[in-house]
Amino acid sequence: MNIHSFRRLTAYFLAILLTAFTNLTWCQGSVQIQGTVKSRSNEPLSGASIKVAGQDVGTTTNSLGQFSLKVAPGSTIEISFIGYETRSIRVGSKTEFNVVLEENVSSNQLSNVVVIGYGRQKSPTVTGAVGTISGKDLVQTPVANITNMLVGRTSGVSAVQVTGEPGLNTTTIRIRGVATLNGQDPLIVIDGIQQPAEQPYLLLNAMDPNEVESISVLKDATATAVYGIRGANGVIIVTTRRGRLNRPQFSFSVNQGFTKAASLFETVNSHDFGVLRNEAVANAQAAGNSSFNNLLFSADELWKFQNNRDYTPAEVDAMTNLTAAQKEALKNSPALYYTSHNYYKEQFSGTGRQAQYNLNVSGGTEKVKYFTSLGYFQQEGILSNTSYGGSETNPKFQRYNFRTNFDIDVIKNFQLSFNLGGQSSVSKVPSAGNSSSDFANRYQAIIQNILENSPFTGPGIVDGHLVTSFIGVGGDPTNPLGVKGGTGYTPLAQLLTAGTRTMYTTTLNSVVTLKHNMSYITKGLESHFRVAYDDSYLKGFAQTNSIPQFSAMRDPSNPANIIYIGGQVNPTSTTDNTGNGSWRKIYLEGAI
């Protein structure tokens, strides 16, 4: 054996002895430590990593956040979990540890990662104008739909809401002003699927905001170029929530609120109306026109308007056919003819209740991750006095939501994602009044009727009777305001007799994506194939409930009493399949 062989053999045996001594020392000096890992909200963190610093020794927490590990005294263990700050703990004589991890704000996906037209990108490297809104920010605004929630959340976005009626209160979004090319609405993209240009907000507004992970608003040509001409008016990209590696996490939320008109314009009362009309008639008389003289109000009539009485005290005292008790009752009887109303406030001063409920669960393992959500939203209108006779013409909207998102690691480098979302809504609103075909201008007709009539046109509901006209006896009219604007028919009667239209809307959107991770060729390379199917079905149902309507007059023998005639109820009128519609779309995409 030469000297070189002897040296190699000696080094080999020394290495074996050193390794054995090290292992013996480790086994003799190691201690068993255990503990739990939780979040600040006391939720156990399943799958958290516990590793000995500088060594390839470690473990992970179980579904209860518990761990157990052998370490050498004086070692430092590092506890880490995705989305949380890593903690380092030096092991001394203590063998049990209860570790609380703080959420890592800087690792928040929305803070550092922006969803853009061709994937995700770190926010410092985004050159286009992109605004991001988190799902948590959305649900802080308890309004009816997502387009309303976007208002004020990012710069460059303006919105116009035509109506606040439940079920029809979609907001029209404009990104950086109004364009003229290819319409004016932005392109809506939900989980990578472009929505129909004819109904851009349908699926977006049908979603429960609790399903949304984030929304990106692409504002300029640099950001929207990948969408071509369809992105000319900006792009709104919606990403729904997905499961993460964790034990099942349940969340239940409830919010309830009330809606009321922010402002209602004032109309003149009957007394001021009479004074102003007298001035107008006097101006016509001064010009030599006497054709309006029959519209003048006397001083007694102005007093009646001001005091809500149909007779002055002198007129009551002059009635010889009444007893003293009857005269006193008549003096205190509210007016039937000389009333004063702000019909606008009487119809739109109600309070509408709204409520939203959501239950969702998320979690997953190394192979399967899931997110499931169930939601319910309900909103009522602000119309008043709409329950008379079973009419129920106050608007009401109800929406039911469900969503299920799965991510499955089928085999190595292949992931299958499945998204299924659905919405079903019922919207009940007043019909179009006198014009059943003019559905879009219903409230315009009601307001026009209010402004075109005098504030004393009719008393409305009196002692539980809807008065729609005044009557006379023996051919003599007992309505002293017949030629001056007191017909008895009020805008409220128009609303109550208009009936309702109920619209049932069902939408379904589904996406299946097969993704192939090709990082074995070059880092970041992947390919995918995607199939999406969306459909929507709309069905309308109109119904008019006949309600009791009365003609009224004061009893000639005792004017303190009111006589009501009528009240007959006709059969309910219904019309099915009004405004029906449907559409469906199949979308295929392959990309690398």
Coordinates of C-alpha atoms in Angstrom, one line a residue:
M1 CA 0.0 0.0 0.0
N2 CA 1.5 3.3 -1.0
I3 CA 1.3 6.5 1.0
H4 CA -1.5 8.1 -1.0
S5 CA -3.8 5.1 -0.6
F6 CA -3.1 5.0 3.1
R7 CA -4.1 8.7 3.4
R8 CA -7.3 8.2 1.5
L9 CA -8.3 5.2 3.7
T10 CA -7.5 7.2 6.9
A11 CA -9.7 10.1 5.7
Y12 CA -12.5 7.8 4.9
F13 CA -12.6 6.2 8.4
L14 CA -12.3 9.6 10.1
A15 CA -15.4 10.8 8.1
I16 CA -17.4 7.7 9.2
L17 CA -16.4 8.2 12.8
L18 CA -17.2 11.9 12.7
T19 CA -20.7 11.2 11.2
A20 CA -21.4 8.6 13.8
F21 CA -20.3 10.9 16.6
T22 CA -22.5 13.7 15.3
N23 CA -25.6 11.5 15.0
L24 CA -25.0 10.1 18.5
T25 CA -24.6 13.6 19.9
W26 CA -27.8 14.7 18.1
C27 CA -29.8 11.7 19.4
Q28 CA -28.5 12.1 22.9
G29 CA -29.0 15.9 23.1
S30 CA -32.2 16.4 21.1
V31 CA -35.5 17.4 22.8
Q32 CA -39.1 16.8 21.7
I33 CA -41.0 20.1 21.2
Q34 CA -44.7 20.5 20.3
G35 CA -47.2 23.2 20.0
T36 CA -49.9 24.9 17.8
V37 CA -49.8 27.5 15.1
K38 CA -52.8 29.9 14.9
S39 CA -53.7 33.2 13.2
R40 CA -54.5 36.4 15.0
S41 CA -58.2 35.5 14.9
N42 CA -57.4 32.3 16.7
E43 CA -57.9 30.1 13.6
P44 CA -55.6 27.0 13.5
L45 CA -53.3 27.2 10.4
S46 CA -53.2 23.8 8.8
G47 CA -50.1 23.0 6.7
A48 CA -47.8 25.6 8.3
S49 CA -44.1 24.8 7.9
I50 CA -41.9 24.3 11.0
K51 CA -38.2 24.0 10.0
V52 CA -34.9 24.0 12.0
A53 CA -32.8 26.9 10.7
G54 CA -29.8 25.9 8.7
Q55 CA -30.8 22.2 8.7
D56 CA -32.9 20.0 6.5
V57 CA -35.2 19.0 9.4
G58 CA -38.8 20.0 9.7
T59 CA -42.5 19.2 9.7
T60 CA -45.9 20.7 9.0
T61 CA -49.0 21.3 11.2
N62 CA -52.0 19.0 11.1
S63 CA -55.6 20.1 10.5
L64 CA -55.8 21.5 14.0
G65 CA -52.6 23.5 13.6
Q66 CA -50.6 21.1 15.9
F67 CA -47.0 20.0 15.4
S68 CA -44.3 17.9 17.0
L69 CA -40.6 17.8 16.2
K70 CA -37.2 16.7 17.7
V71 CA -34.6 19.5 17.8
A72 CA -31.2 20.0 19.4
P73 CA -31.2 22.4 22.4
G74 CA -30.3 25.9 21.3
S75 CA -31.6 25.4 17.8
T76 CA -33.8 28.0 16.1
I77 CA -37.0 27.0 14.5
E78 CA -38.8 29.0 11.7
I79 CA -42.6 28.9 11.4
S80 CA -44.0 30.1 8.1
F81 CA -47.3 30.0 6.3
I82 CA -48.5 31.5 3.0
G83 CA -49.8 35.0 3.5
Y84 CA -48.3 35.4 7.0
E85 CA -45.1 36.7 8.5
T86 CA -42.4 34.1 9.3
R87 CA -41.5 33.8 12.9
S88 CA -38.2 32.5 14.4
I89 CA -38.1 31.0 17.9
R90 CA -34.9 29.8 19.7
V91 CA -35.4 26.5 21.6
G92 CA -34.2 26.6 25.2
S93 CA -35.7 24.7 28.2
K94 CA -39.2 25.3 26.9
T95 CA -40.7 22.4 25.0
E96 CA -44.3 23.6 24.2
F97 CA -45.0 26.6 22.0
N98 CA -48.2 28.3 21.1
V99 CA -47.4 30.4 18.0
V100 CA -49.5 33.2 16.6
L101 CA -48.6 34.4 13.1
E102 CA -49.4 37.9 11.9
E103 CA -50.9 38.4 8.5
N104 CA -48.4 39.6 6.0
V105 CA -49.9 42.7 4.4
S106 CA -47.1 43.0 1.9
S107 CA -47.9 39.6 0.6
N108 CA -51.4 40.4 -0.2
Q109 CA -52.1 39.4 -3.7
L110 CA -54.0 42.5 -4.5
S111 CA -51.2 44.8 -3.3
N112 CA -48.5 43.3 -5.4
V113 CA -50.2 41.4 -8.2
V114 CA -52.6 43.0 -10.7
V115 CA -54.9 41.0 -13.0
I116 CA -54.4 42.2 -16.5
G117 CA -55.5 41.2 -19.9
Y118 CA -53.0 38.4 -20.4
G119 CA -52.6 37.1 -16.8
R120 CA -51.2 38.5 -13.6
Q121 CA -48.3 41.0 -13.2
K122 CA -46.4 42.5 -10.3
S123 CA -47.9 46.0 -9.7
P124 CA -44.5 47.8 -9.9
T125 CA -44.0 46.5 -13.5
V126 CA -47.5 47.5 -14.8
T127 CA -47.1 50.3 -17.3
G128 CA -50.8 50.6 -18.2
A129 CA -53.5 52.5 -16.3
V130 CA -55.0 49.8 -14.1
G131 CA -57.2 50.2 -11.0
T132 CA -57.7 47.4 -8.6
I133 CA -60.6 46.8 -6.1
S134 CA -60.7 44.0 -3.6
G135 CA -63.7 41.9 -2.8
K136 CA -63.5 43.1 0.8
D137 CA -63.8 46.7 -0.3
L138 CA -66.9 45.8 -2.4
V139 CA -68.9 44.3 0.4
Q140 CA -68.3 47.4 2.5
T141 CA -70.8 49.2 0.3
P142 CA -74.2 47.6 1.0
V143 CA -75.9 48.4 -2.2
A144 CA -77.9 46.3 -4.7
N145 CA -75.4 45.3 -7.3
I146 CA -71.7 45.4 -8.2
T147 CA -71.9 48.3 -10.7
N148 CA -73.2 50.5 -7.9
M149 CA -70.3 49.3 -5.7
L150 CA -67.6 50.3 -8.2
V151 CA -68.6 54.0 -8.0
G152 CA -65.9 56.0 -6.2
R153 CA -63.6 53.0 -5.7
T154 CA -61.0 53.9 -8.4
S155 CA -60.2 56.9 -10.5
G156 CA -61.4 57.4 -14.0
V157 CA -64.7 55.6 -13.5
S158 CA -67.9 57.5 -13.7
A159 CA -71.4 56.2 -13.4
V160 CA -75.0 57.2 -14.1
Q161 CA -78.0 55.4 -12.5
V162 CA -81.3 56.0 -14.3
T163 CA -83.5 54.6 -11.6
G164 CA -83.2 53.3 -8.1
E165 CA -86.1 50.9 -8.5
P166 CA -85.3 47.4 -7.0
G167 CA -84.4 45.0 -9.7
L168 CA -83.9 47.7 -12.3
N169 CA -81.2 49.8 -10.7
T170 CA -78.2 49.0 -12.9
T171 CA -75.6 51.7 -13.1
T172 CA -74.1 52.6 -16.4
I173 CA -70.3 52.6 -16.2
R174 CA -68.1 55.0 -18.2
I175 CA -64.3 54.6 -18.0
R176 CA -62.4 57.9 -18.7
G177 CA -65.4 59.6 -20.4
V178 CA -67.6 58.7 -23.3
A179 CA -66.2 57.1 -26.4
T180 CA -67.9 56.7 -29.8
L181 CA -66.3 53.6 -31.2
N182 CA -68.1 50.3 -30.7
G183 CA -70.7 51.8 -28.3
Q184 CA -69.8 53.3 -24.9
D185 CA -70.0 50.4 -22.4
P186 CA -66.8 48.8 -21.2
L187 CA -66.0 45.2 -21.9
I188 CA -66.8 42.9 -18.9
V189 CA -64.6 39.9 -18.4
I190 CA -65.5 37.4 -15.7
D191 CA -62.9 34.7 -14.9
G192 CA -61.4 35.2 -18.3
I193 CA -64.7 35.0 -20.3
Q194 CA -65.8 38.1 -22.2
Q195 CA -69.5 39.0 -21.6
P196 CA -72.0 39.7 -24.4
A197 CA -71.8 43.3 -25.7
E198 CA -75.7 43.4 -25.9
Q199 CA -76.0 42.9 -22.1
P200 CA -72.7 43.8 -20.6
Y201 CA -73.8 44.2 -17.0
L202 CA -76.2 41.2 -16.8
L203 CA -73.9 38.6 -15.3
L204 CA -71.9 41.2 -13.4
N205 CA -74.9 42.6 -11.5
A206 CA -76.3 39.2 -10.9
M207 CA -73.2 38.1 -8.9
D208 CA -73.0 38.2 -5.2
P209 CA -70.1 40.5 -4.2
N210 CA -69.1 37.9 -1.6
E211 CA -68.0 35.7 -4.5
V212 CA -65.5 38.3 -5.9
E213 CA -61.8 38.1 -5.1
S214 CA -60.8 41.2 -7.0
I215 CA -61.8 43.6 -9.9
S216 CA -59.3 45.2 -12.2
V217 CA -60.3 48.2 -14.3
L218 CA -58.2 48.7 -17.4
K219 CA -58.4 52.3 -18.5
D220 CA -56.0 53.1 -21.3
A221 CA -54.8 51.7 -24.6
T222 CA -51.7 50.2 -23.1
A223 CA -53.7 48.1 -20.7
T224 CA -56.6 47.1 -23.0
A225 CA -54.6 46.5 -26.3
V226 CA -54.9 42.7 -25.9
Y227 CA -58.7 42.9 -26.3
G228 CA -58.5 44.9 -29.5
I229 CA -61.5 47.0 -30.5
R230 CA -63.7 45.4 -27.8
G231 CA -61.6 47.1 -25.2
A232 CA -61.9 50.6 -26.8
N233 CA -64.1 51.8 -23.9
G234 CA -62.1 50.2 -21.1
V235 CA -62.2 46.7 -19.6
I236 CA -63.5 45.5 -16.2
I237 CA -61.9 42.2 -15.2
V238 CA -63.6 40.2 -12.4
T239 CA -61.8 37.4 -10.7
T240 CA -63.9 35.1 -8.4
R241 CA -62.7 33.6 -5.2
R242 CA -60.9 30.3 -5.1
G243 CA -59.9 27.8 -2.4
R244 CA -56.5 27.6 -0.7
L245 CA -54.5 24.9 1.0
N246 CA -56.2 24.9 4.4
R247 CA -58.8 23.1 6.5
P248 CA -62.5 24.1 5.7
Q249 CA -63.1 27.8 6.5
F250 CA -66.7 28.8 7.0
S251 CA -67.9 32.3 6.7
F252 CA -71.5 33.7 7.3
S253 CA -72.3 37.3 6.8
V254 CA -75.5 39.3 7.2
N255 CA -76.2 43.0 6.5
Q256 CA -79.5 44.8 6.6
G257 CA -80.3 48.4 5.7
F258 CA -83.0 50.8 4.7
T259 CA -83.5 53.0 1.7
K260 CA -85.3 56.3 1.5
A261 CA -85.5 59.1 -1.0
A262 CA -82.7 61.6 -0.3
S263 CA -84.9 64.6 -1.3
L264 CA -88.4 65.2 -2.5
F265 CA -89.4 68.4 -4.2
E266 CA -92.0 70.6 -2.6
T267 CA -95.3 71.5 -4.3
V268 CA -97.5 74.4 -3.3
N269 CA -100.4 73.7 -0.9
S270 CA -104.0 74.2 -1.9
H271 CA -104.3 77.7 -0.3
D272 CA -101.2 79.0 -2.1
F273 CA -102.4 77.4 -5.3
G274 CA -105.7 79.2 -5.0
V275 CA -104.0 82.6 -4.3
L276 CA -101.7 82.2 -7.3
R277 CA -104.6 81.1 -9.6
N278 CA -106.6 84.2 -8.5
E279 CA -103.6 86.4 -9.4
A280 CA -103.4 84.6 -12.9
V281 CA -107.2 85.1 -13.5
A282 CA -106.9 88.8 -12.4
N283 CA -104.1 89.3 -14.9
A284 CA -106.3 87.7 -17.6
Q285 CA -109.2 90.0 -16.6
A286 CA -106.9 93.0 -16.8
A287 CA -106.0 92.0 -20.3
G288 CA -109.8 91.9 -21.2
N289 CA -110.1 88.1 -21.0
S290 CA -113.0 87.0 -18.7
S291 CA -113.2 83.3 -19.8
F292 CA -111.4 82.1 -16.6
N293 CA -113.7 83.9 -14.2
N294 CA -115.3 80.6 -13.2
L295 CA -111.9 79.4 -11.8
L296 CA -111.6 82.1 -9.2
F297 CA -111.6 81.1 -5.5
S298 CA -113.6 83.1 -3.0
A299 CA -112.2 84.2 0.3
D300 CA -114.3 81.5 2.0
E301 CA -112.8 78.8 -0.2
L302 CA -109.3 80.0 0.5
W303 CA -110.2 79.7 4.3
K304 CA -111.4 76.2 3.7
F305 CA -108.2 75.2 2.0
Q306 CA -106.2 76.7 4.8
N307 CA -108.2 75.0 7.6
N308 CA -109.0 71.7 5.9
R309 CA -112.8 72.2 6.1
D310 CA -115.6 71.9 3.6
Y311 CA -117.7 74.5 5.4
T312 CA -117.0 77.8 7.2
P313 CA -118.5 78.1 10.7
A314 CA -121.0 80.6 9.3
E315 CA -122.2 78.2 6.7
V316 CA -122.6 75.5 9.3
D317 CA -124.5 77.8 11.7
A318 CA -126.9 78.7 8.8
M319 CA -128.0 75.0 8.4
T320 CA -131.4 74.8 10.0
N321 CA -131.9 71.1 9.5
L322 CA -129.0 70.1 11.8
T323 CA -128.9 69.7 15.6
A324 CA -126.3 71.5 17.7
A325 CA -124.4 68.3 18.1
Q326 CA -124.4 67.7 14.3
K327 CA -123.3 71.2 13.7
E328 CA -120.4 70.8 16.1
A329 CA -119.4 67.5 14.4
L330 CA -119.5 69.1 11.0
K331 CA -117.3 72.0 12.1
N332 CA -114.7 69.4 13.2
S333 CA -115.1 67.2 10.2
P334 CA -111.9 67.1 7.9
A335 CA -112.4 68.2 4.4
L336 CA -113.5 65.8 1.6
Y337 CA -113.3 68.4 -1.2
Y338 CA -111.1 71.3 0.1
T339 CA -108.1 69.1 0.9
S340 CA -104.4 69.9 0.4
H341 CA -101.9 67.2 -0.7
N342 CA -98.3 66.9 -1.7
Y343 CA -99.0 63.8 -3.8
Y344 CA -95.3 63.4 -4.6
K345 CA -94.4 63.0 -0.9
E346 CA -97.4 60.8 -0.2
Q347 CA -96.3 58.3 -2.8
F348 CA -92.5 58.4 -2.6
S349 CA -91.8 58.9 1.1
G350 CA -91.8 55.3 2.2
T351 CA -88.9 53.3 3.6
G352 CA -87.6 50.3 1.8
R353 CA -85.9 47.4 3.6
Q354 CA -83.0 45.5 2.2
A355 CA -81.1 42.5 3.5
Q356 CA -78.2 40.3 2.3
Y357 CA -77.1 36.9 3.5
N358 CA -74.1 34.9 2.5
L359 CA -72.6 31.6 3.5
N360 CA -69.4 30.4 2.0
V361 CA -66.8 27.7 2.7
S362 CA -63.3 27.4 1.3
G363 CA -60.3 25.2 1.8
G364 CA -58.4 22.4 0.2
T365 CA -55.6 19.8 0.1
E366 CA -52.5 19.5 -2.0
K367 CA -54.7 17.9 -4.7
V368 CA -58.1 19.6 -4.5
K369 CA -59.0 23.2 -3.5
Y370 CA -62.5 24.5 -3.4
F371 CA -64.7 27.5 -2.8
T372 CA -68.5 27.4 -2.5
S373 CA -70.9 30.2 -1.8
L374 CA -74.6 30.6 -1.3
G375 CA -76.2 34.0 -1.2
Y376 CA -79.6 35.8 -0.9
F377 CA -80.4 39.4 -1.4
Q378 CA -83.8 41.2 -1.0
Q379 CA -84.8 44.8 -1.5
E380 CA -88.1 46.7 -1.3
G381 CA -89.1 50.0 -2.9
I382 CA -90.1 53.3 -1.3
L383 CA -93.6 53.7 -2.5
S384 CA -96.3 54.4 0.1
N385 CA -100.0 53.3 0.5
T386 CA -99.5 50.5 -2.0
S387 CA -101.2 47.6 0.0
Y388 CA -104.7 48.9 -0.4
G389 CA -107.2 46.1 -1.5
G390 CA -104.4 43.6 -2.1
S391 CA -102.8 45.7 -4.9
E392 CA -99.3 45.3 -3.5
T393 CA -97.7 47.6 -6.1
N394 CA -94.6 48.5 -4.1
P395 CA -91.5 47.1 -6.0
K396 CA -89.7 44.1 -4.5
F397 CA -86.6 42.3 -5.7
Q398 CA -85.2 38.9 -4.6
R399 CA -82.0 37.3 -5.8
Y400 CA -80.6 33.8 -5.1
N401 CA -76.9 33.1 -5.8
F402 CA -74.7 30.1 -5.8
R403 CA -71.1 29.5 -6.9
T404 CA -68.7 26.6 -6.8
N405 CA -65.0 26.8 -7.9
F406 CA -62.7 23.8 -7.9
D407 CA -59.0 23.5 -8.7
I408 CA -57.8 19.9 -9.1
D409 CA -54.3 18.7 -9.6
V410 CA -55.0 15.8 -12.0
I411 CA -51.5 14.6 -12.6
K412 CA -48.1 16.2 -12.4
N413 CA -48.1 19.6 -14.3
F414 CA -51.8 19.3 -15.2
Q415 CA -54.5 21.2 -13.3
L416 CA -58.2 21.1 -14.0
S417 CA -60.3 24.1 -12.9
F418 CA -64.1 24.1 -12.8
N419 CA -66.2 27.2 -12.2
L420 CA -70.0 27.0 -11.9
G421 CA -72.1 30.0 -10.9
G422 CA -75.8 30.6 -11.1
Q423 CA -78.4 33.3 -10.2
S424 CA -82.1 33.3 -10.0
S425 CA -84.0 36.5 -9.4
V426 CA -87.6 37.6 -9.0
S427 CA -88.4 41.3 -9.6
K428 CA -91.9 42.6 -9.0
V429 CA -92.6 46.2 -10.1
P430 CA -95.6 48.4 -10.8
S431 CA -96.9 48.3 -14.4
A432 CA -97.2 51.2 -16.8
G433 CA -100.6 52.5 -15.6
N434 CA -102.8 53.7 -18.4
S435 CA -100.3 52.6 -21.1
S436 CA -99.4 48.9 -20.6
S437 CA -96.9 49.1 -23.4
D438 CA -95.0 52.1 -22.1
F439 CA -93.1 50.1 -19.4
A440 CA -90.0 52.3 -19.4
N441 CA -91.7 55.5 -18.6
R442 CA -94.0 54.4 -15.8
Y443 CA -92.7 56.8 -13.2
Q444 CA -92.5 59.7 -15.7
A445 CA -96.3 59.2 -16.2
I446 CA -97.0 59.2 -12.4
I447 CA -94.9 62.3 -11.8
Q448 CA -96.4 64.1 -14.8
N449 CA -99.9 63.3 -13.4
I450 CA -98.9 64.8 -10.1
L451 CA -97.6 68.0 -11.6
E452 CA -100.4 68.5 -14.0
N453 CA -103.1 68.2 -11.3
S454 CA -104.1 70.5 -8.5
P455 CA -103.1 69.6 -4.9
F456 CA -106.9 69.1 -4.2
T457 CA -107.7 66.9 -7.1
G458 CA -108.9 64.1 -4.8
P459 CA -108.7 63.0 -1.2
G460 CA -107.2 59.5 -1.8
I461 CA -108.0 56.9 0.8
V462 CA -110.7 58.1 3.3
D463 CA -111.7 55.9 6.1
G464 CA -110.3 52.8 4.3
H465 CA -112.1 53.7 1.0
L466 CA -110.2 54.7 -2.2
V467 CA -112.1 57.6 -3.6
T468 CA -111.8 58.0 -7.3
S469 CA -114.7 60.4 -8.0
F470 CA -117.3 62.7 -6.5
I471 CA -121.1 62.2 -7.0
G472 CA -124.2 64.4 -7.1
V473 CA -127.8 63.8 -5.9
G474 CA -130.8 64.4 -8.1
G475 CA -128.7 65.9 -10.9
D476 CA -127.3 68.6 -8.6
P477 CA -123.5 68.4 -8.2
T478 CA -122.4 68.4 -4.6
N479 CA -118.8 68.8 -5.6
P480 CA -118.1 72.5 -5.2
L481 CA -114.7 72.1 -7.0
G482 CA -115.8 70.2 -10.0
V483 CA -114.9 72.9 -12.6
K484 CA -111.8 74.1 -10.6
G485 CA -109.8 70.8 -10.6
G486 CA -111.4 68.6 -7.9
T487 CA -112.2 65.5 -9.9
G488 CA -111.8 63.0 -7.1
Y489 CA -109.2 60.9 -9.0
T490 CA -105.7 61.0 -7.6
P491 CA -102.3 59.9 -8.8
L492 CA -102.4 57.3 -6.0
A493 CA -105.4 55.8 -7.7
Q494 CA -103.5 55.5 -10.9
L495 CA -100.7 53.6 -9.2
L496 CA -103.0 51.3 -7.3
T497 CA -105.0 50.3 -10.4
A498 CA -102.0 49.9 -12.7
G499 CA -101.2 46.3 -11.6
T500 CA -97.8 44.7 -11.4
R501 CA -95.3 43.0 -13.7
T502 CA -93.2 40.1 -12.3
M503 CA -90.0 39.2 -14.1
Y504 CA -88.2 35.9 -13.5
T505 CA -84.5 35.8 -14.5
T506 CA -82.2 32.8 -14.4
T507 CA -78.6 32.9 -15.5
L508 CA -75.9 30.2 -15.5
N509 CA -72.2 30.6 -16.2
S510 CA -69.7 27.8 -16.3
V511 CA -66.0 27.5 -17.2
V512 CA -63.8 24.4 -17.4
T513 CA -60.1 25.0 -17.9
L514 CA -57.3 22.4 -18.3
K515 CA -53.9 24.0 -17.6
H516 CA -50.5 22.5 -18.4
N517 CA -47.5 23.8 -16.5
M518 CA -44.6 23.7 -18.9
S519 CA -41.9 25.1 -16.6
Y520 CA -39.8 22.0 -17.4
I521 CA -39.1 23.7 -20.8
T522 CA -38.7 27.3 -19.5
K523 CA -39.8 29.0 -16.3
G524 CA -43.3 30.5 -16.5
L525 CA -44.4 28.8 -19.6
E526 CA -47.8 27.2 -19.6
S527 CA -50.7 26.3 -21.9
H528 CA -54.4 25.9 -21.4
F529 CA -57.6 24.9 -23.1
R530 CA -60.9 26.5 -21.9
V531 CA -64.6 25.8 -22.5
A532 CA -67.3 28.2 -21.2
Y533 CA -71.0 28.0 -21.4
D534 CA -73.3 30.9 -20.4
D535 CA -77.1 31.2 -20.7
S536 CA -79.9 33.4 -19.5
Y537 CA -83.7 33.1 -19.5
L538 CA -86.2 35.9 -18.8
K539 CA -89.9 35.4 -18.3
G540 CA -92.5 38.0 -17.6
F541 CA -95.9 37.8 -15.9
A542 CA -98.4 40.7 -15.6
Q543 CA -101.2 40.9 -13.1
T544 CA -103.9 43.5 -12.3
N545 CA -105.8 43.0 -9.1
S546 CA -109.2 44.7 -9.2
I547 CA -109.5 46.9 -6.1
P548 CA -112.5 48.5 -4.5
Q549 CA -113.1 52.0 -5.8
F550 CA -115.7 54.4 -4.5
S551 CA -117.5 57.6 -5.4
A552 CA -118.0 59.8 -2.4
M553 CA -120.2 62.7 -1.3
R554 CA -121.4 64.3 1.9
D555 CA -124.8 63.2 3.2
P556 CA -127.3 66.0 2.4
S557 CA -129.3 65.2 5.6
N558 CA -126.2 65.3 7.8
P559 CA -123.1 66.6 6.0
A560 CA -120.9 65.4 8.8
N561 CA -121.3 61.9 7.4
I562 CA -119.8 60.7 4.1
I563 CA -121.7 58.4 1.7
Y564 CA -119.6 55.9 -0.4
I565 CA -121.0 54.3 -3.5
G566 CA -119.3 51.5 -5.4
G567 CA -116.6 49.1 -4.2
Q568 CA -117.4 46.3 -6.7
V569 CA -114.4 44.1 -7.4
N570 CA -113.9 42.5 -10.8
P571 CA -111.9 39.3 -11.5
T572 CA -108.1 39.5 -11.5
S573 CA -106.6 40.1 -14.9
T574 CA -103.4 38.2 -15.8
T575 CA -101.1 38.1 -18.8
D576 CA -98.3 35.5 -19.1
N577 CA -95.1 35.5 -21.1
T578 CA -94.7 39.2 -21.3
G579 CA -91.2 40.4 -22.3
N580 CA -89.8 36.9 -22.5
G581 CA -86.2 36.5 -23.8
S582 CA -83.2 34.1 -23.7
W583 CA -79.7 33.8 -25.0
R584 CA -76.8 31.3 -24.7
K585 CA -73.2 31.4 -25.5
I586 CA -70.4 28.8 -26.0
Y587 CA -66.8 30.0 -25.8
L588 CA -63.7 28.0 -26.7
E589 CA -60.1 29.1 -26.1
G590 CA -56.7 27.6 -26.5
A591 CA -53.5 29.5 -25.5
I592 CA -49.9 29.0 -24.7

